[in-house]
Coordinates of C-alpha atoms in Angstrom, one line a residue:
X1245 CA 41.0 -11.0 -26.7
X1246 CA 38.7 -8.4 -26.9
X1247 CA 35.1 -8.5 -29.0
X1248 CA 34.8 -7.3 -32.4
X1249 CA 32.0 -5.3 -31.2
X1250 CA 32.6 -1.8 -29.4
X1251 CA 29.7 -2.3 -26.3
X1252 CA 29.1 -5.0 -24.5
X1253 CA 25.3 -5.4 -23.2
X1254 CA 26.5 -7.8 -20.1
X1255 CA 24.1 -9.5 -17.9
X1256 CA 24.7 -9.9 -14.4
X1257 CA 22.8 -11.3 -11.4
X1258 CA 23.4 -10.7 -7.3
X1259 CA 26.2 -13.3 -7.2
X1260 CA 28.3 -11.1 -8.9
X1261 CA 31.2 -12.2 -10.5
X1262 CA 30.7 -15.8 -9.9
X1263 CA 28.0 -16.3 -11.0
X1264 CA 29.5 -14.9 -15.0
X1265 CA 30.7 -17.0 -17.3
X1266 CA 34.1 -17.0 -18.6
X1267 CA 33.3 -15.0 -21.6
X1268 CA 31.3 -12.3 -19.7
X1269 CA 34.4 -12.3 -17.3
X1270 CA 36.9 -12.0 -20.2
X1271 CA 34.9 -9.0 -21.8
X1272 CA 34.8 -6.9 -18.2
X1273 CA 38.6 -7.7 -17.6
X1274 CA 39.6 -6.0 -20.6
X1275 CA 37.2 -3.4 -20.7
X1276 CA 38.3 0.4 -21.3
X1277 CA 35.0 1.3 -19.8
X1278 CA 32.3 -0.3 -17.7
X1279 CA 29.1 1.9 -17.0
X1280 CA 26.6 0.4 -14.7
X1281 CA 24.0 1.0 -11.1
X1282 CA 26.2 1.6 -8.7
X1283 CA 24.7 -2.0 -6.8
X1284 CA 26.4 -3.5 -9.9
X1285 CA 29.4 -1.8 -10.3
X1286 CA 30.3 -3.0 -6.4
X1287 CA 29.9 -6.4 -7.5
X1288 CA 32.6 -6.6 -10.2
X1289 CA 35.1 -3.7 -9.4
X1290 CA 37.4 -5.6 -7.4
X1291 CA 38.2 -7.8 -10.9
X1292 CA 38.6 -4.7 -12.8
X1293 CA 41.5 -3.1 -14.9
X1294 CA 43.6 -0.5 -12.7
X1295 CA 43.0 1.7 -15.7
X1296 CA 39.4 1.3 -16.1
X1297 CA 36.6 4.2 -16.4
X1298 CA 33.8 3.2 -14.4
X1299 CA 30.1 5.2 -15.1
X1300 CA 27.3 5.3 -12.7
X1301 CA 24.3 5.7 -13.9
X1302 CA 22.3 5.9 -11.3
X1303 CA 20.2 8.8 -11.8
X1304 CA 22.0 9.6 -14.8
X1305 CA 20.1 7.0 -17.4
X1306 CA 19.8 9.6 -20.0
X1307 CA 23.5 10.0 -20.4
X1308 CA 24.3 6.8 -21.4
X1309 CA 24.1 6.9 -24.6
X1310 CA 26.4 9.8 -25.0
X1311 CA 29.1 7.8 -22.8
X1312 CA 28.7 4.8 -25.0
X1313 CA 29.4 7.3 -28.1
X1314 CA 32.7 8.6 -26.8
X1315 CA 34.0 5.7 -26.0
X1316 CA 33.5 4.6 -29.3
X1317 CA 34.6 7.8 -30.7
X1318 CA 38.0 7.6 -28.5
X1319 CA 38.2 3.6 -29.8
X1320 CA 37.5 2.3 -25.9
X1321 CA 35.6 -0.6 -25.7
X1322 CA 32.6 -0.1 -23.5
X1323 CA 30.3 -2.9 -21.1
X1324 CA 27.4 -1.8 -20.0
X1325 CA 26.1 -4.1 -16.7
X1326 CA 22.2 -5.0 -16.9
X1327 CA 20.2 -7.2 -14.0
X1328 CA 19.5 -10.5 -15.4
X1329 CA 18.8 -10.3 -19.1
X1330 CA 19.1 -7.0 -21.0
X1331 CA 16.5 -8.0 -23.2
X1332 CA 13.9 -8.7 -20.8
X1333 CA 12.7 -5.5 -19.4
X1334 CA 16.2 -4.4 -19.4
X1335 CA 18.2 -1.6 -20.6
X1336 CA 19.2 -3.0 -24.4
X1337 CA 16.0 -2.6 -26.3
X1338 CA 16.2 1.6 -24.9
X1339 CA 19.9 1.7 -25.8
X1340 CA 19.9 0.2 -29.0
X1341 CA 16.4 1.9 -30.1
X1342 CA 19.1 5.4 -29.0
X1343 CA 22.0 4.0 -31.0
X1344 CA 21.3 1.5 -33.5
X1345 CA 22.2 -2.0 -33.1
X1346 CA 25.4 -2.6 -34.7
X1347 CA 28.3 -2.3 -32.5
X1348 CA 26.6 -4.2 -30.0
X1349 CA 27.4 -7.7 -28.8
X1350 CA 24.5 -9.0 -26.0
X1351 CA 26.0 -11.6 -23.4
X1352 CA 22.9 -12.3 -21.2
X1353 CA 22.7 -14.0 -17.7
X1354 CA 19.8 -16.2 -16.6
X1355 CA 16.9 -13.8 -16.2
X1356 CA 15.5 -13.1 -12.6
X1357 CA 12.4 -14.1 -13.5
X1358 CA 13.7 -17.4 -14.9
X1359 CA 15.7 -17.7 -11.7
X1360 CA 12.5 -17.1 -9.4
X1361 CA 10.1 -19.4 -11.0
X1362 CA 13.0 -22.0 -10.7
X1363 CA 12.7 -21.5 -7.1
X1364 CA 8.7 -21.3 -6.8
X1365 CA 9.2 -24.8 -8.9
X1366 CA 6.4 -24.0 -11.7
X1367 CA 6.8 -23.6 -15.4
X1368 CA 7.1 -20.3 -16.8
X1369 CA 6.6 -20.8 -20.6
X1370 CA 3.1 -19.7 -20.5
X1371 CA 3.4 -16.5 -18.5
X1372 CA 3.0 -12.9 -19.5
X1373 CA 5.4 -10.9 -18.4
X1374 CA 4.9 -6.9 -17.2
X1375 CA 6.4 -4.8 -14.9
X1376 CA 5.9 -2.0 -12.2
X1377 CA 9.2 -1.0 -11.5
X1378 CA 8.7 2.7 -12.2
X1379 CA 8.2 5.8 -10.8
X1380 CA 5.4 6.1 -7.8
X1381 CA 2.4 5.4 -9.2
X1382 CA 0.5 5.9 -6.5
X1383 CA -2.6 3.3 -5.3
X1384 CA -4.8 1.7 -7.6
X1385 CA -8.7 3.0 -8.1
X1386 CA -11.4 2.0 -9.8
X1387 CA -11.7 3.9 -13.3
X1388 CA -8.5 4.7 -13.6
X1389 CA -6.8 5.9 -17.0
X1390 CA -4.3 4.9 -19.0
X1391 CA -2.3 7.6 -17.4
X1392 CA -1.8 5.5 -14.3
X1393 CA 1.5 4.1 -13.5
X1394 CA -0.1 0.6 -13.0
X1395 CA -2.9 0.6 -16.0
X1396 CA -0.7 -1.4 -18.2
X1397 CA 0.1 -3.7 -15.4
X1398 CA -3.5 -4.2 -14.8
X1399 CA -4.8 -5.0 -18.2
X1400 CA -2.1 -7.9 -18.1
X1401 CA -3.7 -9.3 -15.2
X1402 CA -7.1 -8.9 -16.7
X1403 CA -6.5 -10.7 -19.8
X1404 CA -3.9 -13.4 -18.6
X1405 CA -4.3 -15.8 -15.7
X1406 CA -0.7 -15.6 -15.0
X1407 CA 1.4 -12.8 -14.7
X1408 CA 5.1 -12.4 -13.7
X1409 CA 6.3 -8.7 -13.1
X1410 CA 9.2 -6.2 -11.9
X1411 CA 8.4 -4.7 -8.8
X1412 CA 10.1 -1.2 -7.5
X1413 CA 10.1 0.3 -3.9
X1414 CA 7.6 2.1 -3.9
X1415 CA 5.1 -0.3 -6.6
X1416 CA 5.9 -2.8 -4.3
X1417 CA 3.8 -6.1 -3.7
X1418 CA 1.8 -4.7 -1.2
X1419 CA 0.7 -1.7 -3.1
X1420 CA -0.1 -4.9 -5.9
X1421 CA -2.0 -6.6 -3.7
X1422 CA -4.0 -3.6 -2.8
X1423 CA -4.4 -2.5 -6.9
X1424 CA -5.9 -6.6 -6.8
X1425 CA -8.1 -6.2 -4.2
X1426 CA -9.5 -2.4 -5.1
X1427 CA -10.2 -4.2 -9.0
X1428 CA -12.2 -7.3 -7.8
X1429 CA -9.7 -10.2 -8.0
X1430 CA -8.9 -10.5 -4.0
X1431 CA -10.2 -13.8 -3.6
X1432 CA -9.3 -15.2 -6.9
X1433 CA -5.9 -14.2 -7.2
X1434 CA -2.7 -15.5 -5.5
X1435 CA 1.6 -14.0 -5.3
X1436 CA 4.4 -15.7 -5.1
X1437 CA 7.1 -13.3 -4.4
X1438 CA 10.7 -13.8 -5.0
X1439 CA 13.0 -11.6 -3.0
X1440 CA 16.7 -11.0 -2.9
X1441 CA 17.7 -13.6 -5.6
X1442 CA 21.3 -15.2 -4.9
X1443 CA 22.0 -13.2 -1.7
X1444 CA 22.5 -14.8 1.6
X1445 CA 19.4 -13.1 2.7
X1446 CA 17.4 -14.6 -0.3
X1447 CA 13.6 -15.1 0.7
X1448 CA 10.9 -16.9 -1.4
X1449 CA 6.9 -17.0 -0.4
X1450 CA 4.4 -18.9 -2.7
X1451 CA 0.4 -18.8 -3.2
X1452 CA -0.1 -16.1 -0.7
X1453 CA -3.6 -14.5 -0.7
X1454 CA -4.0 -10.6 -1.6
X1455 CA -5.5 -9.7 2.2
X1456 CA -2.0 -11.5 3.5
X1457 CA 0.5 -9.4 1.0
X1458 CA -1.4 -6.0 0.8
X1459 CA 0.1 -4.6 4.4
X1460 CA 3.3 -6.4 4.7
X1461 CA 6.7 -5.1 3.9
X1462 CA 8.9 -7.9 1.6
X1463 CA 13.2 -7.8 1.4
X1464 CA 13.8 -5.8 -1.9
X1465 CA 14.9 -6.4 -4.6
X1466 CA 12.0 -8.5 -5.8
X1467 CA 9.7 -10.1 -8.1
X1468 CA 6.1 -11.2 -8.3
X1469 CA 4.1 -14.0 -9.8
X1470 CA 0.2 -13.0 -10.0
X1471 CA -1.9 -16.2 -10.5
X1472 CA -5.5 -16.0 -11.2
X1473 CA -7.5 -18.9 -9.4
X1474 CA -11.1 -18.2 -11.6
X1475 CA -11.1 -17.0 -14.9
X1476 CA -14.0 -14.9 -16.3
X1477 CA -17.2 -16.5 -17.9
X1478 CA -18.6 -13.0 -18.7
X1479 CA -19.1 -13.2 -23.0
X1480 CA -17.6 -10.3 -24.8
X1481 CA -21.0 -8.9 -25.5
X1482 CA -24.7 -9.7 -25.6
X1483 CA -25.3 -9.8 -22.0
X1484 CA -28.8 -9.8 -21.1
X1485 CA -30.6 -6.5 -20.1
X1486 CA -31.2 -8.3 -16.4
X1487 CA -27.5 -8.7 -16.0
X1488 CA -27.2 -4.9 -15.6
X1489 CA -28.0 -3.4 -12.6
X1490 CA -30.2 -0.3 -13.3
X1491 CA -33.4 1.6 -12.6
X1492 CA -36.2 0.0 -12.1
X1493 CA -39.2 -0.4 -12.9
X1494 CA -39.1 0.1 -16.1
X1495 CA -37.4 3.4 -15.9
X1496 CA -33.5 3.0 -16.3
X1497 CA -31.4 4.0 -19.5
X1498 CA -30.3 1.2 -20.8
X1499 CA -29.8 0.5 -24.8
X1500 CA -31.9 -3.1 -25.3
X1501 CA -29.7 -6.1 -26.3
X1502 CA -30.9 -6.4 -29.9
X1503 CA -29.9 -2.4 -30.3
X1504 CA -27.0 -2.9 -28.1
X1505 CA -25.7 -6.2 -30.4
X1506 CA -26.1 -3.9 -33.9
X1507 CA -24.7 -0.5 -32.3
X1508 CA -21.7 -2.8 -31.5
X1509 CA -21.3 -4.0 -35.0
X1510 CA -21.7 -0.7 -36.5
X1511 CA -19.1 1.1 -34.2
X1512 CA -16.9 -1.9 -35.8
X1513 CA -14.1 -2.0 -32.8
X1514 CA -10.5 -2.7 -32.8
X1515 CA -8.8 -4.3 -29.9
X1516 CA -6.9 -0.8 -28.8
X1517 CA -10.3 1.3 -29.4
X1518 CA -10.3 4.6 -27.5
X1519 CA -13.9 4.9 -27.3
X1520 CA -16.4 7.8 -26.3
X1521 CA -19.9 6.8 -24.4
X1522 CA -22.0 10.4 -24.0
X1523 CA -24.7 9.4 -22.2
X1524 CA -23.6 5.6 -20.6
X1525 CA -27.0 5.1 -18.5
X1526 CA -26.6 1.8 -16.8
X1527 CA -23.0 1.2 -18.6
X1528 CA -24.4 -1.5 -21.2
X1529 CA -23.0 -0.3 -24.7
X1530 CA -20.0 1.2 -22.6
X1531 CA -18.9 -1.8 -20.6
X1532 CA -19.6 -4.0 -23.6
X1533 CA -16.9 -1.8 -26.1
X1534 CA -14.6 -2.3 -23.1
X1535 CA -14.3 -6.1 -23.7
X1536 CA -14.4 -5.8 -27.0
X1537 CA -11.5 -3.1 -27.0
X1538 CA -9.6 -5.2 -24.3
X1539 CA -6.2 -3.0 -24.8
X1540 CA -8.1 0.0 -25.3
X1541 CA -9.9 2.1 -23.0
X1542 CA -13.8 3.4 -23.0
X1543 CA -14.8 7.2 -21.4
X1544 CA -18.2 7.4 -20.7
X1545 CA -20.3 11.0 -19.0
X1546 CA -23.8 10.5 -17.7
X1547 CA -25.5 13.1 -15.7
X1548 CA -27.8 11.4 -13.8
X1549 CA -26.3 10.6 -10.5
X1550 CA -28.2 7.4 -10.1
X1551 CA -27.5 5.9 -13.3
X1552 CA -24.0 6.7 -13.1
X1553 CA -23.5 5.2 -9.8
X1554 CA -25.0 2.0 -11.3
X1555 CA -22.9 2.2 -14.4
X1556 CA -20.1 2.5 -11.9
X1557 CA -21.7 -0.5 -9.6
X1558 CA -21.7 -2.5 -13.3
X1559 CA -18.0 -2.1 -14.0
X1560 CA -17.2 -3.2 -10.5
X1561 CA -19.6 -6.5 -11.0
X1562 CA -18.1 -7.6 -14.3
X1563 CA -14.6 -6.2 -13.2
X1564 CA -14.0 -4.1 -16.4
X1565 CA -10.6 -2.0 -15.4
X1566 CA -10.8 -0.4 -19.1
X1567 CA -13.3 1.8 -18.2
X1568 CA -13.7 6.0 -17.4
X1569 CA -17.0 7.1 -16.1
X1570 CA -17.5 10.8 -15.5
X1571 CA -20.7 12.3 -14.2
X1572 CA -21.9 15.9 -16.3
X1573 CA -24.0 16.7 -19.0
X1574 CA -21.7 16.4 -22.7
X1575 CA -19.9 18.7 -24.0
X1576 CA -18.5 19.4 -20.7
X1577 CA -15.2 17.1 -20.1
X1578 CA -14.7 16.0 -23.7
X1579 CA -11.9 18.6 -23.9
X1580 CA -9.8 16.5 -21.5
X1581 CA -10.3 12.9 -22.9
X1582 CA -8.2 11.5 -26.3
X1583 CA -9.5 11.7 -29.7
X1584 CA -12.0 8.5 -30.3
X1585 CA -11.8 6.2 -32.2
X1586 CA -15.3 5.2 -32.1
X1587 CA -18.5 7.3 -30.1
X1588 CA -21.7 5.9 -29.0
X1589 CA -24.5 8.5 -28.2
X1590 CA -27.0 6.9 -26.3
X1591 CA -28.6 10.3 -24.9
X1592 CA -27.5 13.9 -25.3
X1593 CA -29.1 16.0 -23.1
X1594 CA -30.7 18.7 -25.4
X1595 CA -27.0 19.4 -27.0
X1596 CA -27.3 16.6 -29.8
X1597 CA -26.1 19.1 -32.9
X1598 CA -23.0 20.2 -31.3
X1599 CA -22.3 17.0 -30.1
X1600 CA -22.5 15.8 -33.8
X1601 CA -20.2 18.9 -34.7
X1602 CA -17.5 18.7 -32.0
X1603 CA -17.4 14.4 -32.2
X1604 CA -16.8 14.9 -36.1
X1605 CA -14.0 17.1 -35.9
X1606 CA -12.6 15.1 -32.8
X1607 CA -12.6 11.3 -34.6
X1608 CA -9.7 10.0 -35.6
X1609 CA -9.6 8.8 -39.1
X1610 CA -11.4 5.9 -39.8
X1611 CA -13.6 6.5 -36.6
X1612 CA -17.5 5.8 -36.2
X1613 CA -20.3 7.8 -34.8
X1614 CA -23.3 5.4 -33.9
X1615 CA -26.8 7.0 -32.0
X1616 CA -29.5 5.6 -31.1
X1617 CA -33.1 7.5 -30.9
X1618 CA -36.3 6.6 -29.9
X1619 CA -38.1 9.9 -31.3
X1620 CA -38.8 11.5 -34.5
X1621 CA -37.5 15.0 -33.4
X1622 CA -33.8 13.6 -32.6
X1623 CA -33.6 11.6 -35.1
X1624 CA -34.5 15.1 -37.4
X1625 CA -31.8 16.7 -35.7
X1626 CA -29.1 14.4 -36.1
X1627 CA -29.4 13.6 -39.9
X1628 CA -29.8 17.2 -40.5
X1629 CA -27.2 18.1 -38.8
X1630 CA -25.1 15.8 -40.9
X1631 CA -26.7 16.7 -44.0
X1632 CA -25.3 20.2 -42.6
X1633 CA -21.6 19.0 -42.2
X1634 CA -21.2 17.3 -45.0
X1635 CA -21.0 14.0 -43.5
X1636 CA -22.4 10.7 -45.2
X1637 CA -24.8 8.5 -42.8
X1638 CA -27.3 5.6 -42.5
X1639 CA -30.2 4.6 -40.8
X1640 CA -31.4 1.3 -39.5
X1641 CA -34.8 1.2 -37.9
X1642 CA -34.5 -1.6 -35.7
X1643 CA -37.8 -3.1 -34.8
X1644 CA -37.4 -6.2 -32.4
X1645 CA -40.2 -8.4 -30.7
X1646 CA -39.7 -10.3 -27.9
X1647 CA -41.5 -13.6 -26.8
X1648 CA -44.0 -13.5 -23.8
X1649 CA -45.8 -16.3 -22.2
X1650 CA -49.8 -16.8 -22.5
X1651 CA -51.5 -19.1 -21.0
X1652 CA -49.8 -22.2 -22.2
X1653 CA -48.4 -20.3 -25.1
X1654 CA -46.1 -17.5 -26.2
X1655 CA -46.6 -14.4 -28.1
X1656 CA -44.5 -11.6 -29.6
X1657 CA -44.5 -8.2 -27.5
X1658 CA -43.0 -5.4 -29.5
X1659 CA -40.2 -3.0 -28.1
X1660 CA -39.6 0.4 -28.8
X1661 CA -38.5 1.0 -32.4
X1662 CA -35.0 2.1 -32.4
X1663 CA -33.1 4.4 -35.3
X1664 CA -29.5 3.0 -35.0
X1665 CA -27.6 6.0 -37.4
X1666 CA -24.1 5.8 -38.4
X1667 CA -21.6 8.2 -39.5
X1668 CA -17.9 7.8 -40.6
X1669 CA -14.9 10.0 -40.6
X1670 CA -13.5 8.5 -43.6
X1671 CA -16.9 10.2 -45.3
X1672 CA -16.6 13.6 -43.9

């Protein structure tokens, strides 16, 4: 008897038909139409109607949807094979978001990654589950965009201690385990990799290190578990000024942790921030909006080489992946990055009016502009040239002391003051 519903989203792992129940069996028996990988479509068409239409999609993804259709137009009823289960990283939440969910009845097999954690012995209830198994992403670097095949990927690793993920051939575990190593975690991570599930063939390693995985070839099909060993102690913000690496003495661009802890509050971040820093000196207001915009992603330009190499050498040390430095003097590569969300200005470079002008027009709605200054004549320039755009702003002078030993005592030693001024696009 066949479903009331026209499609049939099956599951099916590498044991093929027996390894289907007898309702998954009963739907494929009587199909009109079975669409699938050609791997799967082996598996289960020697139980096949004589009169079936088989579909392989292989390459040819994109036309499911339109196969599915007229079969239902023609009254056929249709099952579509899916690894494991369709709703885990599998094809049903693409072909229902194409055709609507009715007319759909979901039959799925264990999931592969239910299947490899039974054989690495560990609970999986607690895991967060990603994937790689895309197009060629090519290898991991530090400061890489969103735009990278394996950014998502990463961000999962950096905010969960475990991990399980799809891998593909050419995102394979090796390529992982150099991504881990290239972003800090080499000696604090550890893969379990599941290969081959349910073939004769199958092959299962656990709590390998990164240096052991990252030049070694694994049987494919397979997928990884990423466990972090050491999990990050690092506070969200309000790191001391010494934590930094910068220039010293006394001369490196670095915003001061009292000016550092307001400009934070007044740029007012949400988790998936883009965020603009023009003029990131040592990183600190930059690196800082990266962990408080963990699923967002931070572009910061400095010109000075120096600086910029220590920004970089600071991103490394508190491994923040979120993060974009470019060296140049703003406006120059703005053009390129996504509008903001939120834009620091720690230093402009002479250009601080048409910075003002071009951020304005740039922030999404709702953004922030926070500067800070240290003199009279850019401070002039700024709220002038939002007086001149319309804009509506504030100014906070921050004056902060800071204790100092004497003798057996302590006294208050002033800092520079600081004009912390903030401008919204809500009031432009």
């Amino acid at each position: 008897m066949k479903s009331s519903e026209s499609c049939t989203l099956l599951g099916i792992l590498d044991d093929g038909w027996a390894g289907l129940s007898d309702a998954a069996r009963q739907q494929l028996a009587t199909a009109d139409v079975v669409i699938g990988a050609g791997r799967t479509l082996e598996l289960v068409g020697p139980f096949l109607s004589a009169t079936v239409t088989l579909k392989d999609m292989d390459g040819r993804l994109g036309q499911v949807p339109g196969w599915i259709t007229a079969a239902r137009e023609a009254g056929q009823s249709v099952v579509a094979l899916a690894t494991g289960d369709p709703l885990c990283h599998g094809i049903a939440s693409w072909l229902t978001g194409k055709l609507g969910r009715d007319g759909f009845e979901i039959l799925p097999a264990v999931s592969t990654l239910q299947l490899a954690f039974a054989r690495f012995k560990t609970p999986w209830q607690d895991i967060k589950i990603s994937t790689c198994h895309t197009a060629d992403a090519g290898e991991w670097f530090v400061g890489a965009t969103p735009a990278h095949g394996l950014y998502r990927l990463m961000r999962a690793i950096a905010l969960h201690s475990r991990v399980a993920l799809f891998t593909g051939p050419d995102n394979n575990p090796a390529r992982l385990a150099r991504a881990l190593i290239t972003a800090g975690y080499g000696d604090t991570v550890r893969l379990s990799i599941a290969c081959r599930l349910l073939l004769p063939d199958e092959e299962i390693f656990t709590g390998m290190a990164t240096v052991d995985v990252a030049n070694r070839a694994f049987p494919e099909p397979n997928v990884v578990l990423v466990e972090r060993t050491e999990t990050s102690t690092c506070p969200a913000f309000g790191l001391d000024d010494l934590e930094y690496i910068q220039r010293s003495p006394e001369k490196g661009l670095i915003t001061k942790q009292e000016a550092r802890a307001l400009s934070l509050a007044k740029l007012r971040l949400k988790p998936d921030a883009m965020v603009w820093d023009i003029g990131a000196g040592s990183g600190s207001v930059g690196l800082e909006c990266a962990r408080l915009a963990p699923h967002g992603h931070v572009w910061a330009i400095e010109k000075n080489e120096g600086d910029a190499a220590n920004a970089r050498a600071n991103a490394e040390r508190f491994r923040i992946g979120n993060y974009t430095l470019c060296e140049g003097k703003a406006p120059a590569q703005l053009d390129t990055w996504p509008d903001p969300d939120a834009v620091f200005i720690g230093g402009s470079g002479g250009e601080l009016g048409e910075l003002i002008k071009l951020i304005l027009a740039r922030l999404k709605p709702g953004g922030r502009l926070v500067m800070n200054f240290v003199t009279i004549e850019n401070l002039a320039v700024a709220t002038a040239t939002l007086k001149e755009t319309g804009a509506a702003w504030d100014v906070v002078q921050l004056q902060a002391s800071r204790s100092q030993p004497i003798l057996d005592m302590h006294r208050l030693a002033a800092q520079n003051p600081v004009w912390i001024v903030t401008a919204s696009k809500e009031n432009t």
